[in-house]
Coordinates of C-alpha atoms in Angstrom, one line a residue:
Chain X
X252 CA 31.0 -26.4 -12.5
X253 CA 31.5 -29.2 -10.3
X254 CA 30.4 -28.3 -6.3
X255 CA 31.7 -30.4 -3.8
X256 CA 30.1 -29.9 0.0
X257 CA 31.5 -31.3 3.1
X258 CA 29.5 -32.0 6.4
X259 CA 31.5 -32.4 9.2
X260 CA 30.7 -33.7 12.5
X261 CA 32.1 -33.6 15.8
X262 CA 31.8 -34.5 19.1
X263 CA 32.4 -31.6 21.7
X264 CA 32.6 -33.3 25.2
X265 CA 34.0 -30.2 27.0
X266 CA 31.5 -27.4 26.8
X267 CA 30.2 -25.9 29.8
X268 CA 26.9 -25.2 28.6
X269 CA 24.3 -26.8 26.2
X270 CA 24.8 -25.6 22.1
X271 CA 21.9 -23.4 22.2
X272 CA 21.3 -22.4 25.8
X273 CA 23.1 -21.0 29.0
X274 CA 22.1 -24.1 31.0
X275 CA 24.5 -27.0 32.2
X276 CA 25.5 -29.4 29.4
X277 CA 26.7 -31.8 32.2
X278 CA 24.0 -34.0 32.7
X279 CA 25.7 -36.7 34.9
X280 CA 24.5 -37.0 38.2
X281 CA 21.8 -34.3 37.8
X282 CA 18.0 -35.8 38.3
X283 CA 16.3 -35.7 34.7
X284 CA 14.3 -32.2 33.5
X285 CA 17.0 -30.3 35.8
X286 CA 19.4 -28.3 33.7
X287 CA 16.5 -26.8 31.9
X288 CA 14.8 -23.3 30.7
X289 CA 12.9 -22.2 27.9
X290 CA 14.8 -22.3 24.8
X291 CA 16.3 -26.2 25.6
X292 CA 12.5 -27.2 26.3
X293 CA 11.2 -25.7 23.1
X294 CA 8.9 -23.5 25.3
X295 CA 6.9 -21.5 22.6
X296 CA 8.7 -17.5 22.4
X297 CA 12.2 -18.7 23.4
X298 CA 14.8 -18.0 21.0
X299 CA 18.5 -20.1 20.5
X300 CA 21.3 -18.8 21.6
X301 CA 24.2 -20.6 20.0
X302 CA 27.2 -21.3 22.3
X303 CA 30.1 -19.4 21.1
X304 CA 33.1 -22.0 22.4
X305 CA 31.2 -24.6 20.6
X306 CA 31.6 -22.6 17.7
X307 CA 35.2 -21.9 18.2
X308 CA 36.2 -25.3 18.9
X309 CA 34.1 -26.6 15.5
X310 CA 36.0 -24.3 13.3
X311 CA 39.4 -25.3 14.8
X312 CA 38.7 -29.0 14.3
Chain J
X48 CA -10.6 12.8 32.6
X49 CA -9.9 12.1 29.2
X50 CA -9.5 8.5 28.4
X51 CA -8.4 9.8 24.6
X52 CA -5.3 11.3 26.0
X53 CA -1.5 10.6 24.6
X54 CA 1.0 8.6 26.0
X55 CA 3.2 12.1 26.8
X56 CA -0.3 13.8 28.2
X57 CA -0.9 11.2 30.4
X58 CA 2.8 11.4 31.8
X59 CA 2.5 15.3 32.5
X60 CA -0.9 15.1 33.4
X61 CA 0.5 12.3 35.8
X62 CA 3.3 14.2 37.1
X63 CA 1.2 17.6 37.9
X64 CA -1.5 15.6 39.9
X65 CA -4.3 16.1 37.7
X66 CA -5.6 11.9 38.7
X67 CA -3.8 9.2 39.9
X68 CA -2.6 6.1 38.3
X69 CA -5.2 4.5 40.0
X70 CA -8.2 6.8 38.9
X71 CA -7.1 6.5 35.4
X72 CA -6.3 2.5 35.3
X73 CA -10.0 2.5 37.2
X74 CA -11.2 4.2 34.4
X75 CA -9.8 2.5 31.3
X76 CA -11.3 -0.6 33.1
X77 CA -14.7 0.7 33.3
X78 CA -14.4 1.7 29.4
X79 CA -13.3 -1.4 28.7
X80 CA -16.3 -3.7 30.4
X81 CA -18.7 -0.7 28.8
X82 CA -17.3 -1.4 25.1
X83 CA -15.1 -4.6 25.0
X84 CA -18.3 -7.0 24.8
X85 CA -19.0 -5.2 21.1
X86 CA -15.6 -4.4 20.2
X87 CA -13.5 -7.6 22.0
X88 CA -10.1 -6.2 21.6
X89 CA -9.1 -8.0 24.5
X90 CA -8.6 -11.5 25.0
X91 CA -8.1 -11.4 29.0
X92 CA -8.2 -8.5 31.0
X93 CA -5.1 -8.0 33.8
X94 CA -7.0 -9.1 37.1
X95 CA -3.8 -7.3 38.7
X96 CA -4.0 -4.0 37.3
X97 CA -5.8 -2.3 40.0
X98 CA -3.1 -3.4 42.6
X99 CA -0.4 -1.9 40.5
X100 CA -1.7 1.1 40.1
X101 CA -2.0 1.5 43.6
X102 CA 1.7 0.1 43.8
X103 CA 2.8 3.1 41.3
X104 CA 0.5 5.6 43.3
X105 CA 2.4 4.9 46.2
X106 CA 6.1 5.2 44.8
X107 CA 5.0 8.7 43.1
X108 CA 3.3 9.8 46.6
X109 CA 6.6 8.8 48.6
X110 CA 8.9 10.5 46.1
X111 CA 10.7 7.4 45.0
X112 CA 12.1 7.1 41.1
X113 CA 8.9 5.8 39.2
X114 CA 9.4 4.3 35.5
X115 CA 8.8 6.3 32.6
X116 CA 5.7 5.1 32.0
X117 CA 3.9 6.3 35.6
X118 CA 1.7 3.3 35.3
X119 CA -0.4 4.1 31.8
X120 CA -2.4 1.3 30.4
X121 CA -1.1 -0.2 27.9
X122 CA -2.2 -4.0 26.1
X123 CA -0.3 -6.4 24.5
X124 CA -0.9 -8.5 21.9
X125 CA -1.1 -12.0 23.4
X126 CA 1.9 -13.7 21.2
X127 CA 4.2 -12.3 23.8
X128 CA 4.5 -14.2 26.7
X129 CA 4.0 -12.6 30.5
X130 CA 5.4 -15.5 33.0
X131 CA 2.5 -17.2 35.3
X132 CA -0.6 -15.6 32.6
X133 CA -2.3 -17.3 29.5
X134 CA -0.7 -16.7 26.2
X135 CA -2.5 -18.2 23.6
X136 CA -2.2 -16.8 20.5
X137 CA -5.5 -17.1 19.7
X138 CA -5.6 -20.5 19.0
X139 CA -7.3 -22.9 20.8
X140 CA -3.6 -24.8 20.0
X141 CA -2.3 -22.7 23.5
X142 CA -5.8 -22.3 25.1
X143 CA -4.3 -23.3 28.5
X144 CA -1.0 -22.3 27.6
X145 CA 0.4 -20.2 30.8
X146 CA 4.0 -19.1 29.9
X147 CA 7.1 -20.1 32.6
X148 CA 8.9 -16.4 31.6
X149 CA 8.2 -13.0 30.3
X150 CA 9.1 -11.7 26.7
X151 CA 12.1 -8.6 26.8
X152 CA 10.2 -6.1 25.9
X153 CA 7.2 -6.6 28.9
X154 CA 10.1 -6.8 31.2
X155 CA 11.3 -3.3 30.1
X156 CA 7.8 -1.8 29.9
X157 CA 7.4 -3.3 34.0
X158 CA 10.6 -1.7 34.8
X159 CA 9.0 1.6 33.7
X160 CA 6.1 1.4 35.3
X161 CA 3.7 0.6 32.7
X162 CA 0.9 -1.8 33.6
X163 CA 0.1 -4.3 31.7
X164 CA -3.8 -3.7 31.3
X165 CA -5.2 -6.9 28.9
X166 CA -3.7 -9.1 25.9
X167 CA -5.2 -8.8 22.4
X168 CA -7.0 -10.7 20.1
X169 CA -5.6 -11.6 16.7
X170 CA -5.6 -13.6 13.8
X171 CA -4.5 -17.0 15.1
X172 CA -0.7 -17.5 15.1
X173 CA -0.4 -13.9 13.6
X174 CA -1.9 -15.4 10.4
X175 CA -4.5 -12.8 8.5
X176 CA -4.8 -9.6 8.5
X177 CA -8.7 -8.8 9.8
X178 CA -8.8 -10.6 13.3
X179 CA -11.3 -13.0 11.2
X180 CA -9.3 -15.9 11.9
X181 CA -8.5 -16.1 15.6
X182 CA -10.3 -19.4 17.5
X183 CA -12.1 -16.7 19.8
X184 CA -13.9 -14.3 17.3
X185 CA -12.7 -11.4 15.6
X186 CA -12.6 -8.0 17.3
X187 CA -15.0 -5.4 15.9
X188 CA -13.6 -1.8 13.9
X189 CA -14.6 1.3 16.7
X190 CA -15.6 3.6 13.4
X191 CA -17.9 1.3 12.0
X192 CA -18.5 -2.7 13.8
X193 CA -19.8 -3.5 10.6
X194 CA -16.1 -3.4 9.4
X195 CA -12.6 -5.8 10.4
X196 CA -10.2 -3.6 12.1
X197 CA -7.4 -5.1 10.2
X198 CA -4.9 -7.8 11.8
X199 CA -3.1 -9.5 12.5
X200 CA -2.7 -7.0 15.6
X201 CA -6.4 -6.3 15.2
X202 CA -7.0 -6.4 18.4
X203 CA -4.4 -3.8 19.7
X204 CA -5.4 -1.7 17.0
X205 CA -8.8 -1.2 18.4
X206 CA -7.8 -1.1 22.0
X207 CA -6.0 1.8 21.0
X208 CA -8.8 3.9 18.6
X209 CA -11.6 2.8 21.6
X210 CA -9.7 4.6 24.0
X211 CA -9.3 1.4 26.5
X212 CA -5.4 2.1 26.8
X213 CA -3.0 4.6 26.0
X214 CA -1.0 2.4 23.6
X215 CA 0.0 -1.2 22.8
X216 CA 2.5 -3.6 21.4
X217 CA 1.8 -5.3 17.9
X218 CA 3.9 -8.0 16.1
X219 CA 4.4 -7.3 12.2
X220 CA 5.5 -10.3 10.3
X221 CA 3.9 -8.6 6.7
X222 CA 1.9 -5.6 7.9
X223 CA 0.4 -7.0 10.8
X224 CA 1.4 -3.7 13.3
X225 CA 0.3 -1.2 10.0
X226 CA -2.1 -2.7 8.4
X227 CA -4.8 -2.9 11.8
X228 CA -3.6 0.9 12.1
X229 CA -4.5 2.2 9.2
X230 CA -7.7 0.1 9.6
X231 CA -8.5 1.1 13.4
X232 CA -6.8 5.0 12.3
X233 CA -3.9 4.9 15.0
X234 CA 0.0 5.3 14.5
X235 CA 1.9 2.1 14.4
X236 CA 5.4 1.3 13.8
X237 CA 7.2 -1.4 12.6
X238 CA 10.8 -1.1 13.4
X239 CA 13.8 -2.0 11.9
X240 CA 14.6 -6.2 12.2
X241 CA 16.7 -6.7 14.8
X242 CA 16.3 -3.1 16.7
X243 CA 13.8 -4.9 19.6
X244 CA 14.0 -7.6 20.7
X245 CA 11.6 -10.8 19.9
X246 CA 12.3 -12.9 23.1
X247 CA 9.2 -13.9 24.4
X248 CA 7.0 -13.3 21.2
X249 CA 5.9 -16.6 19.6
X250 CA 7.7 -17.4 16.4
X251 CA 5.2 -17.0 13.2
X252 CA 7.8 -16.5 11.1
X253 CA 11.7 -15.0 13.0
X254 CA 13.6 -13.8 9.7
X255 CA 11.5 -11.6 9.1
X256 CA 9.4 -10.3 12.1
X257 CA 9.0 -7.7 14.8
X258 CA 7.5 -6.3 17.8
X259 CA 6.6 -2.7 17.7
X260 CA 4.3 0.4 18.9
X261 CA 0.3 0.8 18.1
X262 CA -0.2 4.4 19.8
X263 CA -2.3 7.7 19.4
X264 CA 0.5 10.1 18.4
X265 CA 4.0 10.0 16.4
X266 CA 4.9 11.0 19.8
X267 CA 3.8 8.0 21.6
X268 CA 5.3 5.4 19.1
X269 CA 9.1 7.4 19.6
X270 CA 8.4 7.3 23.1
X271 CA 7.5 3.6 23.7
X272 CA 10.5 2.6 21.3
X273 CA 12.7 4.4 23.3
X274 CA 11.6 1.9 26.2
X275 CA 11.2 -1.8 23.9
X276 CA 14.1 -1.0 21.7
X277 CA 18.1 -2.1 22.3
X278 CA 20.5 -5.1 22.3
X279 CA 19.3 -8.1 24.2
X280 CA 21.5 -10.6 25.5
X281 CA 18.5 -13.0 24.9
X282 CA 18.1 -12.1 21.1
X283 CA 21.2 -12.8 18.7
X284 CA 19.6 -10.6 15.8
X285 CA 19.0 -7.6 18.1
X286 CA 21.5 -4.2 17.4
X287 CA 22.8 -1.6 19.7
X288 CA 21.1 1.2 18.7
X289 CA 23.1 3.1 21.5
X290 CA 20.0 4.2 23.7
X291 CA 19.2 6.4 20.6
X292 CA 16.3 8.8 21.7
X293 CA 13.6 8.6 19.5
X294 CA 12.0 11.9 21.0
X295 CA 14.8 14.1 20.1
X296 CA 13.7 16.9 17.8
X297 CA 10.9 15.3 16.5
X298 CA 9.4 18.4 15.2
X299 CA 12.0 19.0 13.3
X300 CA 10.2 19.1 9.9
X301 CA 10.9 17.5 6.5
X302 CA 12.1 20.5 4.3
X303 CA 14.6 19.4 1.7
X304 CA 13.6 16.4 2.2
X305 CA 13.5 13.7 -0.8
X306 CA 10.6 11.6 -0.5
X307 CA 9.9 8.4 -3.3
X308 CA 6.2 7.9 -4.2
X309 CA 6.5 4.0 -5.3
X310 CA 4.8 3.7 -8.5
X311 CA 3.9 -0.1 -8.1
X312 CA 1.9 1.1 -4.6
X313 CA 0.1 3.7 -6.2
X314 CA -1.2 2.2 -9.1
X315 CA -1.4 -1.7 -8.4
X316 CA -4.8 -3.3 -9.7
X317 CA -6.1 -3.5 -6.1
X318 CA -5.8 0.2 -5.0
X319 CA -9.4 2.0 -4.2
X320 CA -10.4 5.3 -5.6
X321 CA -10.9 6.9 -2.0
X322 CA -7.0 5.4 -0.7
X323 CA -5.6 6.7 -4.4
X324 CA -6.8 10.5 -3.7
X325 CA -5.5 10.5 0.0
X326 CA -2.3 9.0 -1.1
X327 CA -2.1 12.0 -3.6
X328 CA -3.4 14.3 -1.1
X329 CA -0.8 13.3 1.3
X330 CA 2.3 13.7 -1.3
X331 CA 0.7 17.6 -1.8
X332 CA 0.9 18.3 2.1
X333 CA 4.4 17.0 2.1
X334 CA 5.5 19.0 -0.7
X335 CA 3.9 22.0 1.0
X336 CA 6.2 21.3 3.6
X337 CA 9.1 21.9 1.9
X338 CA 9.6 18.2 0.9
X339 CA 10.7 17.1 -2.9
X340 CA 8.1 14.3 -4.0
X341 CA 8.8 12.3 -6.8
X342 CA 7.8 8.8 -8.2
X343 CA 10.7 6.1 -8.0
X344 CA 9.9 2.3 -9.5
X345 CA 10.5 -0.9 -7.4
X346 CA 10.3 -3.3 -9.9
X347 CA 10.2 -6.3 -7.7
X348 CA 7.0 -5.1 -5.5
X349 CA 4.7 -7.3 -7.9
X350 CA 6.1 -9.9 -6.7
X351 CA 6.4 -9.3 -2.9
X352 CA 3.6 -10.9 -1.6
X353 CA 4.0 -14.2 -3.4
X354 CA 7.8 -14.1 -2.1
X355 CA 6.5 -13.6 1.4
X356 CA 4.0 -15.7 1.8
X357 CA 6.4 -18.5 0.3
X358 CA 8.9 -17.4 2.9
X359 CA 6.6 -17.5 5.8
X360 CA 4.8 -20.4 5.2
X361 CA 8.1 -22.0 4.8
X362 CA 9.6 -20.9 8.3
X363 CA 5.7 -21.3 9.8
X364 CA 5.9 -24.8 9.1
X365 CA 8.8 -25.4 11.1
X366 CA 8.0 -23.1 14.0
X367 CA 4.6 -24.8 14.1
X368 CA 6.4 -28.5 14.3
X369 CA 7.0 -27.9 18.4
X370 CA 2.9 -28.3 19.5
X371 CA 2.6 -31.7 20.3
X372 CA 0.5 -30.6 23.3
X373 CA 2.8 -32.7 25.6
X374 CA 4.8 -29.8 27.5
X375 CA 2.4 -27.4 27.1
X376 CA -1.1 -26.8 25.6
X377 CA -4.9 -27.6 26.2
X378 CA -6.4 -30.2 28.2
X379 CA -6.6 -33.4 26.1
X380 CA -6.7 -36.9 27.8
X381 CA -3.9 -38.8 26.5
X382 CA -5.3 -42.3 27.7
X383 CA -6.1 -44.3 24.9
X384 CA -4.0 -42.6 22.2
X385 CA -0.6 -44.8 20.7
X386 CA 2.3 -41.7 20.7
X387 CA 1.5 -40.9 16.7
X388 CA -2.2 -40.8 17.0
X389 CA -2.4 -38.3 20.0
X390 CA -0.2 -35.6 18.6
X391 CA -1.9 -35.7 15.3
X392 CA -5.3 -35.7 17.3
X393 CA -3.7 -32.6 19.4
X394 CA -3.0 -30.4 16.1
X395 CA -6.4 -31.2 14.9
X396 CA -7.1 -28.0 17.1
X397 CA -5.1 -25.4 14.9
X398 CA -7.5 -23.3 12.5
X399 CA -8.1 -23.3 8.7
X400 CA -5.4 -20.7 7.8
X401 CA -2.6 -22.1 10.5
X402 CA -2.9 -25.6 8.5
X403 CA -3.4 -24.3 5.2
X404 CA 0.3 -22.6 5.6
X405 CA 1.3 -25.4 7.7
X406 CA 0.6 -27.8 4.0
X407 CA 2.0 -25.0 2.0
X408 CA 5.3 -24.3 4.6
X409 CA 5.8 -28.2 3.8
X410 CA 5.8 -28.4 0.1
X411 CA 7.6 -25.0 -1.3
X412 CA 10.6 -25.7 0.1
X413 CA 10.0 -29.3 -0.1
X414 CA 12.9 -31.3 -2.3
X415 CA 11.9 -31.4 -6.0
X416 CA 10.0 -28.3 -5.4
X417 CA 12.3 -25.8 -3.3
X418 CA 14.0 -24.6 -6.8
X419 CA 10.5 -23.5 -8.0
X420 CA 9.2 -21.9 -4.9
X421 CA 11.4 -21.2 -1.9
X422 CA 14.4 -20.4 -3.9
X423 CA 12.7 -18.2 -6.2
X424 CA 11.2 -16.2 -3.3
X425 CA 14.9 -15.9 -1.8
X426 CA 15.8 -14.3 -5.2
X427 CA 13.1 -11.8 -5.1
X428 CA 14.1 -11.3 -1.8
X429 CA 18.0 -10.3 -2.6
X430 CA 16.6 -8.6 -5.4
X431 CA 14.5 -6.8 -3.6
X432 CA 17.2 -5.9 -0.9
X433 CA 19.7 -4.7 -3.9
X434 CA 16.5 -2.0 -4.9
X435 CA 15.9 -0.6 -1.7
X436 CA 19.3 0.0 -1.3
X437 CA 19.6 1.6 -4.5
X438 CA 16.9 3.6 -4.2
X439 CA 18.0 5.0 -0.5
X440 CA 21.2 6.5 -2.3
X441 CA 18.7 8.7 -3.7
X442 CA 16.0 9.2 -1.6
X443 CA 15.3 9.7 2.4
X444 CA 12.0 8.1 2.2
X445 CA 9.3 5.8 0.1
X446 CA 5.9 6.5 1.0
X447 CA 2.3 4.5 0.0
X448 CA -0.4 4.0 1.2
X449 CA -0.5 1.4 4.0
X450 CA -2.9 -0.4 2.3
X451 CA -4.4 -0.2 -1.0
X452 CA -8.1 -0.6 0.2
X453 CA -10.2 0.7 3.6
X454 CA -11.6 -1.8 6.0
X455 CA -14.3 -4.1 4.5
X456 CA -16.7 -6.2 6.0
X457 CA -17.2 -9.5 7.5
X458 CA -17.0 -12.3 5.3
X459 CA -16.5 -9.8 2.2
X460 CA -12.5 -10.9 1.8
X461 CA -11.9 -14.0 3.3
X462 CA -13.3 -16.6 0.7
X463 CA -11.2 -15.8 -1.7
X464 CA -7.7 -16.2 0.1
X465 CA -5.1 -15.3 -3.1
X466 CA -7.2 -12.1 -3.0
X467 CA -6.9 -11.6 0.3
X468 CA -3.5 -12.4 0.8
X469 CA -3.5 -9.4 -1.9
X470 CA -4.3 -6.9 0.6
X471 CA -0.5 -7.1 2.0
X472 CA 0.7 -5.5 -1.1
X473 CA 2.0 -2.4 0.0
X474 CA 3.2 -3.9 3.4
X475 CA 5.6 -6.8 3.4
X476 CA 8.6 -5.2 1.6
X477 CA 9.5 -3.4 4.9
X478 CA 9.1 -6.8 6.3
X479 CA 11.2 -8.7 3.6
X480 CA 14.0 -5.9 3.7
X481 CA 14.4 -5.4 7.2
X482 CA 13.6 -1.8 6.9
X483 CA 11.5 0.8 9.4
X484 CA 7.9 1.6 7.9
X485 CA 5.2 3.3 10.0
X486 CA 1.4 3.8 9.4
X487 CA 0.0 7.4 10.1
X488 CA -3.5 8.2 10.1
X489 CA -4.7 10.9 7.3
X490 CA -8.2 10.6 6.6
X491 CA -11.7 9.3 7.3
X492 CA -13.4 8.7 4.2
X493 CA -17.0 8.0 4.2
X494 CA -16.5 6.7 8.2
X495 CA -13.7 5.0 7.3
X496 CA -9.7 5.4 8.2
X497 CA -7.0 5.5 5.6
X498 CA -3.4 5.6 6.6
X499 CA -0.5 6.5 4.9
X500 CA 3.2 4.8 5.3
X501 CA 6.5 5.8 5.1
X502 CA 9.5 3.6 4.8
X503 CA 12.9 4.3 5.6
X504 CA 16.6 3.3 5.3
X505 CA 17.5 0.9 7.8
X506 CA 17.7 2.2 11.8
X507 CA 16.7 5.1 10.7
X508 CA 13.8 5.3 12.5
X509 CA 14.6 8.9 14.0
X510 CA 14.4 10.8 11.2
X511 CA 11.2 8.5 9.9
X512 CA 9.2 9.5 13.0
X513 CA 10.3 13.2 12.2
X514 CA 8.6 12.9 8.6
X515 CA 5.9 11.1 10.3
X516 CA 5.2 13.6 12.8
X517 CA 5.2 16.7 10.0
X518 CA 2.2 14.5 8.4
X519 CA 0.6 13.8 11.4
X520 CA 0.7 17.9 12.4
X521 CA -1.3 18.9 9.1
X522 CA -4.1 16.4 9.8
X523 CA -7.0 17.1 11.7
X524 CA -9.2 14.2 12.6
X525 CA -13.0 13.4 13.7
X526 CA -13.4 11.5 17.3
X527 CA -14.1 7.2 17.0
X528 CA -17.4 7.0 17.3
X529 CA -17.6 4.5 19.4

């Protein structure tokens, strides 16, 4: 049986939030190590939490 | 005042005036600076715990709405982080590690009052199961300090059974919540995945793991889940268990009840004479009960612990990638180092068994080798899953006992680590299948505690602290000697 996989990428430029975290995925004009918390800086404890549009938008693509 | 007291006790006893949060909290600090230098349960004592219980005091004295818990002490292991306070795991890894937020289930057990006495020693990263391998020595078993109080929750264990808190919260990844309670003789409960939430506890190994109870009574353990357990917003794998109360009837018996001895956990190579007769004794007090007992086979048991330790190693490796010791850490002077050298210099500081699953979470699911190793352990993982299920159609309940042998000494285990990693046997297929087990205390046996588990279907932890609470009734228990 032959298995063929596919790996799509894409490029989500409208999402409010970052893909696994509540905070701002809009990083223009922000001053660096602003729109952080504990899950996006890997802080030991902190668990993802996967952005649902992102989801949505990836499955339409 | 009785130190020894249940979580419920202390709540009446609380409520009628009998001391006050602060006497009590005063008093649990004095035991612990008496015993805590032989036992070290604790890693860090809360320097704040005083002023909360005068805090509490003054809410119940003023008639407001006081929490639940009416300020009892209560510890927690220190892979949970408390925002602003040192959570190291026991590894030298996090020594000055002081987290920026505070785990889900701390928060709840603040917003009902409890305080927050100490955090815990264990085995480093969660990793052992005798407190032998956390970086700041290994806490001492109250019935005999001769003897390891079990781990990984060791710790917690023996903050309980020494009477330095009412209760306290473990982490069980494989047995790490039962195992130090059957070691340390105290109830503890490892709940169902999903049913509390992990937010805050330091990943060992997330499929798999779970925060739960180490307390005196059945009781205790129903009432604290009713407090740590529930959806979380932070936690994608937490379930709505519907504010279930865990309390509700718990005396409720086991009559009629169809209860599985697994044959693989009661006659494996490594069980001891002394945990075989209690286990045998225990299936006679549930039949007298009113209970039907019979022997069911799991045929993929045997091959449990391999499949775990595979599987945790595997997801270890990965958790254990993030300490670099740049955001967060120990103090280590970077001057000098090129970006490569200082990281690898900064993980020279994890111990023997962190590194030697760190190597082994990096080749078993390694390309080339993932088919022989991680894959496999998947299968017996499924298969295991499709047993369980199988087996529930039939029965309510499995029970074992919590561990095939009583606590040994220092040093007497841990050279041998295949051996050792033995000792899990009975333990990580709750862990592996997602379902509810708990650890009761039966028996002291030449100074030593054996406990007995039960395992249930999954979220059915009502009725499985019901069964555990019949057991518990019929068993009648010498003081810690300590």
């Amino acid at each position: 049986m032959t298995k063929i996989g596919l790996e799509i990428h894409c490029q989500l430029t409208k999402l409010e939030s970052k893909l696994f975290c509540p905070c701002k995925a809009d990083y223009r004009e922000f001053e660096p190590n602003t729109n952080i918390c504990p899950v996006c800086m890997g802080i030991p404890g902190s668990l993802p939490l996967l952005n649902k549009k992102a989801v949505e938008k990836a499955t339409r693509c | 005042m009785d130190l020894g007291i249940s979580a419920l006790n202390y709540v009446s006893s609380i409520k009628n005036g009998e001391f006050t949060v602060e006497e009590f909290t005063s008093k649990s600090l004095e035991r612990i600076s008496q015993v805590d230098e032989k036992l070290h349960a604790f890693l860090r004592v809360n320097d704040l715990a005083i002023k909360n219980a005068r805090e509490i005091d003054t809410k119940i004295k003023s008639n407001q709405n006081v929490g639940k818990c009416y300020g009892m002490p209560i510890s927690v292991k220190d892979n949970m982080c408390i925002e602003g306070s040192k959570t190291t795991c026991a590894s030298k890894v996090l020594e000055n590690f002081i987290a920026p937020y505070t785990s889900t289930v701390i928060s709840k057990l603040n917003s009902e009052d409890a305080i927050i006495i100490g955090k815990t020693n264990m085995d480093e990263f969660a990793m052992g199961l005798s407190t032998e391998y956390s970086a700041y020595g290994p806490s001492r078993n109250p019935w005999n300090i001769d003897y390891v109080p079990g781990g990984s929750s060791g710790g917690s264990g023996v903050s309980v059974s020494a009477n330095e808190c009412i209760a306290s919260l473990g982490s069980d990844t494989g047995g790490s919540i039962r195992n130090p309670a059957s070691f340390c003789s105290v109830v503890g409960l490892k709940p169902t995945y999903g049913l509390v939430s992990r937010y805050g506890l330091v990943s060992y190994a997330n499929s798999i793991e779970q925060i739960g109870p180490m307390t005196k009574t059945v009781e205790d353990s129903a009432f604290l889940l009713n407090i740590i357990s529930g959806i979380d917003s932070n936690d994608n794998t937490t379930i709505d268990n519907k504010n279930q109360d865990y309390l509700r009837d718990i005396d409720i018996g086991v009559s009629g009840k169809k209860i599985g001895i697994v044959t693989e956990m009661t006659n494996s190579e490594g069980l001891s004479a002394e945990v075989a007769n209690a286990t045998n004794d225990a299936v006679k007090t549930f039949e007298k009960l009113g209970a039907n007992c019979e022997h069911v086979s799991l045929q993929m048991v045997p091959y449990t612990v391999a499949a775990y330790y595979t599987i945790t190693s595997t997801e270890a490796g990965s958790n254990l990638a993030r300490y670099d010791n740049i955001r967060y850490g120990y103090e280590f002077d970077s001057s000098g180092f090129e970006f490569n050298s200082y990281i690898s210099q900064a993980r020279s500081k994890f111990g023997p068994e962190v590194i030697r699953r760190m190597i082994l979470g990096g080749f078993v699911p390694s390309a080339g080798h993932a088919g022989k190793y991680f894959l496999k352990a998947l299968k017996v993982k499924s298969k295991l899953i499709a047993e369980i299920n199988h087996v529930f159609e039939k029965f309510d309940f499995l029970i074992s006992p919590t561990v095939p042998i009583q606590p040994f000494k220092f040093g007497e285990k841990i050279q041998d680590p295949v051996s050792f990693m033995m000792i899990d046997f009975n333990t990580v297929t709750a862990n592996l299948t997602g379902i509810p087990a708990i650890s009761v205390p039966y028996k002291i046996t030449n100074g030593l505690p054996i406990g007995i588990q039960i395992m249930a279907n999954h979220l059915e932890e009502h009725s499985l602290l019901q069964t555990a609470y019949a057991l518990e009734k019929t068993v009648d228990l010498p003081e810690v000697p300590v």
